[in-house]
JSON list of C-alpha atoms in Angstrom, two decimals:
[
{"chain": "Q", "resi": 1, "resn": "UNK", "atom": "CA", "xyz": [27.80, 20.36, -11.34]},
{"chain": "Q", "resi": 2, "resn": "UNK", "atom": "CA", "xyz": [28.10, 18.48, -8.16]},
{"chain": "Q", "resi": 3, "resn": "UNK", "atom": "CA", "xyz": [24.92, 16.43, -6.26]},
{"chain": "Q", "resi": 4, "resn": "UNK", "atom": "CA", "xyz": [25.39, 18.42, -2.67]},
{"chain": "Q", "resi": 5, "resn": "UNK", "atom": "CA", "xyz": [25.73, 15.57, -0.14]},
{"chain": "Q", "resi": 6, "resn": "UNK", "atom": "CA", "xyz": [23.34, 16.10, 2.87]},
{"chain": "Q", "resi": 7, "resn": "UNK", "atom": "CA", "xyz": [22.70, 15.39, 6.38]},
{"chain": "Q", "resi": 8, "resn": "UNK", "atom": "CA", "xyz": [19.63, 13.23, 5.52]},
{"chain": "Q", "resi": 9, "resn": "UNK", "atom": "CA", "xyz": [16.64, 15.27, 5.96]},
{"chain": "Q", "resi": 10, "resn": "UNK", "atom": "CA", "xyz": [13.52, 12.67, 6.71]},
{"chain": "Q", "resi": 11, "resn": "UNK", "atom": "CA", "xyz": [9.70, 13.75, 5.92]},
{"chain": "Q", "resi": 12, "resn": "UNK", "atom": "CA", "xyz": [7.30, 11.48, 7.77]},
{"chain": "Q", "resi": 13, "resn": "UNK", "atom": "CA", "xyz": [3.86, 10.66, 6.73]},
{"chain": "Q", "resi": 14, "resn": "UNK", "atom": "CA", "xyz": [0.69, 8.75, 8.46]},
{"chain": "Q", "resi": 15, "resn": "UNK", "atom": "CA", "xyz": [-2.46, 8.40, 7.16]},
{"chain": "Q", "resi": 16, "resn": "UNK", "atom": "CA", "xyz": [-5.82, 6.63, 7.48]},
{"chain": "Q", "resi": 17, "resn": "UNK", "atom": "CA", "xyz": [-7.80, 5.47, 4.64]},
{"chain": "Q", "resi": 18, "resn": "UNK", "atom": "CA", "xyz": [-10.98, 3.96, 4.24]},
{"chain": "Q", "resi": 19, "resn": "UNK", "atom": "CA", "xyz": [-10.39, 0.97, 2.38]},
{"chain": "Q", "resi": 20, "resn": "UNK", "atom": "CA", "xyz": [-8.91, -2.75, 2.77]},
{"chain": "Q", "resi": 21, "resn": "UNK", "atom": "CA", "xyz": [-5.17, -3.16, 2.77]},
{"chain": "Q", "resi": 22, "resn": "UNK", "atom": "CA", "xyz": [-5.28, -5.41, -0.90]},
{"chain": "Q", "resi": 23, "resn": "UNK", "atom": "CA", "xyz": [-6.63, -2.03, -2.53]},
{"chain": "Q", "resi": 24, "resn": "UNK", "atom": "CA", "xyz": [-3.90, 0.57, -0.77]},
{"chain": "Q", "resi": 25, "resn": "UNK", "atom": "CA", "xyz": [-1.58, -1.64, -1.51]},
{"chain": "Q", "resi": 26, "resn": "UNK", "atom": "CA", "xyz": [-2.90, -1.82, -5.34]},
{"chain": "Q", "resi": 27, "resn": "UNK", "atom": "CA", "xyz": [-2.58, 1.86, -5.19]},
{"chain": "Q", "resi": 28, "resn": "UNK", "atom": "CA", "xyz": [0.68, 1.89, -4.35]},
{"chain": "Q", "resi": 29, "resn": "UNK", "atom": "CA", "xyz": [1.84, -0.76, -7.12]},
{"chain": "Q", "resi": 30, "resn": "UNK", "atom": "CA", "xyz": [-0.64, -1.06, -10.05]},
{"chain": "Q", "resi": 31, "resn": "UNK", "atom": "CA", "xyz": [0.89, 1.64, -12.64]},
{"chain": "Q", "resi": 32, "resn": "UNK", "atom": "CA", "xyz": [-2.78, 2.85, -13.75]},
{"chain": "Q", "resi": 33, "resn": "UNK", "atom": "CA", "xyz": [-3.96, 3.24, -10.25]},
{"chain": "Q", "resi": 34, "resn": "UNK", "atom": "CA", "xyz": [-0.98, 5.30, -9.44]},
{"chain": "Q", "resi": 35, "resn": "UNK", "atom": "CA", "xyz": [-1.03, 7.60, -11.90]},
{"chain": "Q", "resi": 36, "resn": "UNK", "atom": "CA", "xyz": [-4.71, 8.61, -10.69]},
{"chain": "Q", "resi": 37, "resn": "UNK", "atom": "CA", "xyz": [-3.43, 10.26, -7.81]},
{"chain": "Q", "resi": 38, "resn": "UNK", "atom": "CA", "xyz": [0.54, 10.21, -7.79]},
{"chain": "Q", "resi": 39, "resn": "UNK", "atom": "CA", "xyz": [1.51, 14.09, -7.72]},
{"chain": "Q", "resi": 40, "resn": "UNK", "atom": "CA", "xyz": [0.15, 17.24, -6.47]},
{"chain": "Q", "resi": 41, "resn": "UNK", "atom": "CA", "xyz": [-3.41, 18.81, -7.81]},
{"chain": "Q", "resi": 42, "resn": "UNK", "atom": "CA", "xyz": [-2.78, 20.49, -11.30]},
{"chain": "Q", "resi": 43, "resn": "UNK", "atom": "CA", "xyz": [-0.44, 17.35, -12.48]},
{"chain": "Q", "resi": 44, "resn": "UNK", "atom": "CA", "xyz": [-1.05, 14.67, -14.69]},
{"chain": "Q", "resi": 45, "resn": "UNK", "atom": "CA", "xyz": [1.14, 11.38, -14.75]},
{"chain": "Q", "resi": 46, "resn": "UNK", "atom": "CA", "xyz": [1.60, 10.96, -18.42]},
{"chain": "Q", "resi": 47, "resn": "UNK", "atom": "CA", "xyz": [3.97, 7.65, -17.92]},
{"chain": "Q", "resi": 48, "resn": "UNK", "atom": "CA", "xyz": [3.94, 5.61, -15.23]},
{"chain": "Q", "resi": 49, "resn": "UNK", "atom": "CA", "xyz": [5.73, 1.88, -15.08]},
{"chain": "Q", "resi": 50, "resn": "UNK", "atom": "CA", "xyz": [5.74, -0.09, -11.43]},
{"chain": "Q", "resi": 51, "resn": "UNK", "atom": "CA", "xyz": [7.41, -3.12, -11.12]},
{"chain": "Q", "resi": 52, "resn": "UNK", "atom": "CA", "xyz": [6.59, -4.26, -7.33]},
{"chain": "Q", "resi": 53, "resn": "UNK", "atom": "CA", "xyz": [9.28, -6.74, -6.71]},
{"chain": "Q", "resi": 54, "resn": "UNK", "atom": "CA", "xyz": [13.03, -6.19, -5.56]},
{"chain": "Q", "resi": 55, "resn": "UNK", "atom": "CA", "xyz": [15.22, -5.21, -8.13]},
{"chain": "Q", "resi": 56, "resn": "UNK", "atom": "CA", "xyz": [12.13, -4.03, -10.04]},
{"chain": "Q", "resi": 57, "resn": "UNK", "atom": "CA", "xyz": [11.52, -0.52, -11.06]},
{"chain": "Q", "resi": 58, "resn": "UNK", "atom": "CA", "xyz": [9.56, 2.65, -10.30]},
{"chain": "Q", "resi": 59, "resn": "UNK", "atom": "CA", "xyz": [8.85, 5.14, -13.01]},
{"chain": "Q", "resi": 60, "resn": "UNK", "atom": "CA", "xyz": [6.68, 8.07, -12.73]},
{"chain": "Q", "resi": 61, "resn": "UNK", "atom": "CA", "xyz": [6.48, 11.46, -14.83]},
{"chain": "Q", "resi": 62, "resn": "UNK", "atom": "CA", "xyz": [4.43, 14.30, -13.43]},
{"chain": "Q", "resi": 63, "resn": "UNK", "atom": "CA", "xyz": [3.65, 16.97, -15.68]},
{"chain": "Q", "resi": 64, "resn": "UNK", "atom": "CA", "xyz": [2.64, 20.31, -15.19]},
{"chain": "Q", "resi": 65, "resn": "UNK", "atom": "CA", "xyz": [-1.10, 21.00, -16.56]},
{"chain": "Q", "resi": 66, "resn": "UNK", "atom": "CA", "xyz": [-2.39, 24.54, -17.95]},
{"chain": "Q", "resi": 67, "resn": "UNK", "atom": "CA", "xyz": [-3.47, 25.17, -14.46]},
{"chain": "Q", "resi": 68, "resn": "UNK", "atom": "CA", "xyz": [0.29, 25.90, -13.85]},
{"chain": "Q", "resi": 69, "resn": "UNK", "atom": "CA", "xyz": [0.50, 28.57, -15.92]},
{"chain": "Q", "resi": 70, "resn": "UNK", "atom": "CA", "xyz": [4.29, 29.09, -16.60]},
{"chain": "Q", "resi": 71, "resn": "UNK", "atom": "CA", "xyz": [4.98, 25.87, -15.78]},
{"chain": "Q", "resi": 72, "resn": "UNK", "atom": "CA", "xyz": [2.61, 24.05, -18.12]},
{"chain": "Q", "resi": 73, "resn": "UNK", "atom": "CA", "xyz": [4.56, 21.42, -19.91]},
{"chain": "Q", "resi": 74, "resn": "UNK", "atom": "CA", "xyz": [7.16, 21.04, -16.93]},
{"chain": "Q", "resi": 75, "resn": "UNK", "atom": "CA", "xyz": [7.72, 17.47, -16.59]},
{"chain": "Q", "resi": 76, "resn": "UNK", "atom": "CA", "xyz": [9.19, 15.83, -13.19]},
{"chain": "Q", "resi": 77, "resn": "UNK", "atom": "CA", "xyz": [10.57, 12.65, -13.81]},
{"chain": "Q", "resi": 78, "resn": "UNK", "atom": "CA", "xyz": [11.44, 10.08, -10.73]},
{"chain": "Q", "resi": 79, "resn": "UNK", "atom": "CA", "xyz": [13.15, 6.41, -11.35]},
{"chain": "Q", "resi": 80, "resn": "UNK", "atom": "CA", "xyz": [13.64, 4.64, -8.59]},
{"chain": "Q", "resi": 81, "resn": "UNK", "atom": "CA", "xyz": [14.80, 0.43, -7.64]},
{"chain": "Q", "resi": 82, "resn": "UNK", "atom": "CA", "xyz": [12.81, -1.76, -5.22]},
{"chain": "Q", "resi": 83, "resn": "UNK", "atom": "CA", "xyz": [14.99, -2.28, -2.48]},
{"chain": "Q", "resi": 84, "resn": "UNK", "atom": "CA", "xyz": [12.31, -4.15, -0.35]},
{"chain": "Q", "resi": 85, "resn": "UNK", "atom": "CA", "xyz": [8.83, -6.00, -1.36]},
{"chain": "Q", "resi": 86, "resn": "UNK", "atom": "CA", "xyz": [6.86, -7.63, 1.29]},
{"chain": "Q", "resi": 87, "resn": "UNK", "atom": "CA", "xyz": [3.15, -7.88, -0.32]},
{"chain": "Q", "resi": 88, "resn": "UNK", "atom": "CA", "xyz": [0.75, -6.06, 1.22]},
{"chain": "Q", "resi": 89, "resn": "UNK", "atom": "CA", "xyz": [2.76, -4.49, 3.81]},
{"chain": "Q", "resi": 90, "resn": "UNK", "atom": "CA", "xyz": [5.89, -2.99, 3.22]},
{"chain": "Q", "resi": 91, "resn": "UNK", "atom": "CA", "xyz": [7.56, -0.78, 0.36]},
{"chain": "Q", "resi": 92, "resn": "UNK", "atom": "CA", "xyz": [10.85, 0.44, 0.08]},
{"chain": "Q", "resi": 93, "resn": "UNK", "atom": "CA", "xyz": [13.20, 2.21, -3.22]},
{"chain": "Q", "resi": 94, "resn": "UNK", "atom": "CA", "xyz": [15.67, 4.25, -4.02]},
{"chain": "Q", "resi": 95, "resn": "UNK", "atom": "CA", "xyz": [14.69, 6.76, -6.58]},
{"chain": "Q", "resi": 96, "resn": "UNK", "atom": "CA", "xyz": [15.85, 10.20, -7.89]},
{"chain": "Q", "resi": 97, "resn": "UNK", "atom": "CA", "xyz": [13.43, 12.95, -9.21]},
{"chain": "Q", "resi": 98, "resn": "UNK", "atom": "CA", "xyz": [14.69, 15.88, -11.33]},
{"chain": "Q", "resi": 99, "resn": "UNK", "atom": "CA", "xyz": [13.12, 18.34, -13.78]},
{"chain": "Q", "resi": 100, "resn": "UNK", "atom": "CA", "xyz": [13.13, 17.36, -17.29]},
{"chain": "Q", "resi": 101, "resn": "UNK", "atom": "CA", "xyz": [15.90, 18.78, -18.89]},
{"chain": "Q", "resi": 102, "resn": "UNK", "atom": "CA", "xyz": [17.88, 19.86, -16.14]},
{"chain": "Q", "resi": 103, "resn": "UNK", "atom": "CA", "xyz": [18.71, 16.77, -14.43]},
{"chain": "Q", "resi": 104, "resn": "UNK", "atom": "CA", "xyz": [22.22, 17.36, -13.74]},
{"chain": "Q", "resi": 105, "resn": "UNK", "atom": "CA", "xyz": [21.33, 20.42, -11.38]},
{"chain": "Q", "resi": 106, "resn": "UNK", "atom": "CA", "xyz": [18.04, 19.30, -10.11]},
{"chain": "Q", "resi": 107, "resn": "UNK", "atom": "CA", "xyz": [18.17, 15.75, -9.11]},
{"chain": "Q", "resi": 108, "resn": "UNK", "atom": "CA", "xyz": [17.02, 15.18, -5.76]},
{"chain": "Q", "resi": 109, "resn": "UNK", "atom": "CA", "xyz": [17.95, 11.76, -4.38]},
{"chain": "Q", "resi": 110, "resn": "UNK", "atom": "CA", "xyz": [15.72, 9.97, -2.09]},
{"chain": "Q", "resi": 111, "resn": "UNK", "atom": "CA", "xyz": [14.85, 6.54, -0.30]},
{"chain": "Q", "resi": 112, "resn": "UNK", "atom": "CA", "xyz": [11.19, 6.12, 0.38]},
{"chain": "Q", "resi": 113, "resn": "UNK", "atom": "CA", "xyz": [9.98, 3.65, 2.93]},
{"chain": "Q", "resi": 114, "resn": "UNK", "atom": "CA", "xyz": [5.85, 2.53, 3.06]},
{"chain": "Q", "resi": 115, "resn": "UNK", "atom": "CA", "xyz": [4.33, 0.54, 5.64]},
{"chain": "Q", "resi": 116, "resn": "UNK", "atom": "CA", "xyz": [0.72, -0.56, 5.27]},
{"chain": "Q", "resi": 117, "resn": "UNK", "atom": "CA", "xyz": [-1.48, -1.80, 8.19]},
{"chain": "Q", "resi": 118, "resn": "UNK", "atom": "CA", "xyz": [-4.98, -2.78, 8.49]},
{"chain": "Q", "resi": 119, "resn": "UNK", "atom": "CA", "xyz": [-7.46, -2.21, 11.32]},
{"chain": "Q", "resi": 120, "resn": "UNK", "atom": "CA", "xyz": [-11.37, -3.37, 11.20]},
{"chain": "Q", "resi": 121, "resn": "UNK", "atom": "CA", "xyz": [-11.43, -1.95, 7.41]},
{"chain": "Q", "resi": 122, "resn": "UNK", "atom": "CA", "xyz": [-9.52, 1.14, 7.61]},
{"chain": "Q", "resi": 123, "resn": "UNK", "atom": "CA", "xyz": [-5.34, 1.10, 6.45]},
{"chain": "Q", "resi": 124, "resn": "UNK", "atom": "CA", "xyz": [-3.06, 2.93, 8.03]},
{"chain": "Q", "resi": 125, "resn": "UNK", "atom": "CA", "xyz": [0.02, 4.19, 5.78]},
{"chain": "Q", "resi": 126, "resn": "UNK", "atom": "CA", "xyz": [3.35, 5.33, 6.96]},
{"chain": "Q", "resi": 127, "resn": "UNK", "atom": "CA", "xyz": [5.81, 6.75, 4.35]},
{"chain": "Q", "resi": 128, "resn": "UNK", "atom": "CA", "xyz": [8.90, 7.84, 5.11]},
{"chain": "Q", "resi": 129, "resn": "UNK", "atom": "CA", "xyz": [11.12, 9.75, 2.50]},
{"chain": "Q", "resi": 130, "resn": "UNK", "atom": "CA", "xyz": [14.54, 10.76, 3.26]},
{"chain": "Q", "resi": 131, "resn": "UNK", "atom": "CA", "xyz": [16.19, 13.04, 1.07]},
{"chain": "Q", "resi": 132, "resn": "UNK", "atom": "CA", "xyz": [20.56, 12.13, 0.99]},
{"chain": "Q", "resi": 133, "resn": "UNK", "atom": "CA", "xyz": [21.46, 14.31, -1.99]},
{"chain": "Q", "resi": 134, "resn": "UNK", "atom": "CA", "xyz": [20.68, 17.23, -3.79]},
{"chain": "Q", "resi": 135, "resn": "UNK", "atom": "CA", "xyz": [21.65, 19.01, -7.11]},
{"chain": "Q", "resi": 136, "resn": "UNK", "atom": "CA", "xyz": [22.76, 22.96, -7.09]},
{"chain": "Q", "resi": 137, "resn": "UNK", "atom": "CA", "xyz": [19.50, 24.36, -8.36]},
{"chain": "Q", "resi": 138, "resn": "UNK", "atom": "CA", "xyz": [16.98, 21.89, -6.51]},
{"chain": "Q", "resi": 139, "resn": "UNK", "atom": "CA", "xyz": [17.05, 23.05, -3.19]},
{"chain": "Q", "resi": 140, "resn": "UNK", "atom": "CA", "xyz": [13.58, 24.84, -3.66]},
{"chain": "Q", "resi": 141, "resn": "UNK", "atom": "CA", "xyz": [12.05, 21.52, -5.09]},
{"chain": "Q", "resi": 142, "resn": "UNK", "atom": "CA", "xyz": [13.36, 19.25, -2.01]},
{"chain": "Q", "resi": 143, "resn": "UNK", "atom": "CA", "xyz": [11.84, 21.82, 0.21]},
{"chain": "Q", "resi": 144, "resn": "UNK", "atom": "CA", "xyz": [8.46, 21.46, -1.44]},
{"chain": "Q", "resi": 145, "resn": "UNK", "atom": "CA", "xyz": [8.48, 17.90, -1.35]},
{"chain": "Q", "resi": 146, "resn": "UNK", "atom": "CA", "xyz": [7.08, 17.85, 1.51]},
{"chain": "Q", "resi": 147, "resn": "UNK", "atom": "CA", "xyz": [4.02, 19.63, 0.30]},
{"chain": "Q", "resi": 148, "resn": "UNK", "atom": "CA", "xyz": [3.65, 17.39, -2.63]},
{"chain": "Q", "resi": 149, "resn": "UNK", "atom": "CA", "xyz": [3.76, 14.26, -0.77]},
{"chain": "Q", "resi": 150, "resn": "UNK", "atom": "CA", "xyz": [1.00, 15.75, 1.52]},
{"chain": "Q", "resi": 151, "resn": "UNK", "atom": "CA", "xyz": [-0.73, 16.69, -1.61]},
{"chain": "Q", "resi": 152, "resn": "UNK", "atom": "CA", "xyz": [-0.84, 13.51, -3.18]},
{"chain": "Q", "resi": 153, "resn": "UNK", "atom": "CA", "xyz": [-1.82, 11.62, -0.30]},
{"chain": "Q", "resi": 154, "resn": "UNK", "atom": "CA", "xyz": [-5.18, 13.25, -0.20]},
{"chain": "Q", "resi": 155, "resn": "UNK", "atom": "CA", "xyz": [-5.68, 12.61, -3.75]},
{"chain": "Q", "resi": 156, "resn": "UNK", "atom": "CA", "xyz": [-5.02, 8.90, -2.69]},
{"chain": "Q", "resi": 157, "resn": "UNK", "atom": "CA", "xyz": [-7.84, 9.26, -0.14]},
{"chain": "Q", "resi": 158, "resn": "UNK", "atom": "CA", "xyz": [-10.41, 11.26, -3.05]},
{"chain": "Q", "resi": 159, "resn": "UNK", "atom": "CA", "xyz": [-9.79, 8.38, -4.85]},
{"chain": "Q", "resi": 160, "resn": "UNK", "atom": "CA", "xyz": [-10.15, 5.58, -2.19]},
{"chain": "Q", "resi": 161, "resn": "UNK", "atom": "CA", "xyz": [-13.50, 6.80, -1.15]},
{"chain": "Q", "resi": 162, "resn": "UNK", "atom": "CA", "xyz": [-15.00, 6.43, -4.38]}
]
């Protein structure tokens, strides 16, 4: 089966947090801070491997807890390449995400942009994902993307205001 090539399809994100920009940006690249809130509520992150430098890599796995019924067990891999590094202000990789065990019809390519900014205490975060390719049977998945990002990033700010 054939990735479908897209018109790029772009989800932006902004939001506010209430920390310093040294500890979003820790969030964003310290593997065991990332797996405490990368994915939507009801996932775990069972292996996670950040390498914040270009060239480096970006490895998460979601998986699907029992709270998923069905889908307990599902795992969502994404592996992704630095592309850009500026310390504590700017992200960027390439990365695809698929379902395990289906990868050839679910893998969802994407580039993923983050810019941090810091204002009297509080950090601003602007991701920007845009989707360029999509397997047959993952057309659902890219459309709930959207979702999950918006998902996660509120675990992010649970777990900054702790």
């Amino acid at each position: 089966m054939l990735l479908q090539l897209l018109k790029p399809k772009n989800l932006n994100f902004e939001r506010s947090y209430p920390a310093p920009i040294d500890t979003v940006w820790r969030a964003w690249t310290d593997a065991e801070m990332l797996r405490l809130w990368w994915g939507p509520e009801k996932t775990t992150v069972p292996d996670c491997r950040v390498q914040a430098q270009v060239g480096g890599e970006i490895h998460i796995v979601m998986e699907a807890g029992p709270e998923m019924g069905k889908y307990q067990g599902t795992r969502w891999p994404m592996a992704g390449t630095f592309t850009r590094v500026d310390p504590t202000t700017d992200l960027a990789y390439e990365a695809r995400s698929w379902t395990e065990g289906e990868e050839e019809a679910t893998t969802i390519h994407h580039t993923n942009v983050v810019t941090l900014s810091e204002e009297a205490g509080t950090t601003t975060v602007r991701l920007q994902v845009t989707i360029t390719k999509i397997g047959p049977k993952a057309k659902l998945a890219a459309f709930g993307m959207k979702w999950g990002y918006k998902a996660q990033l509120d675990k992010l700010d649970t777990l900054l205001r702790k």
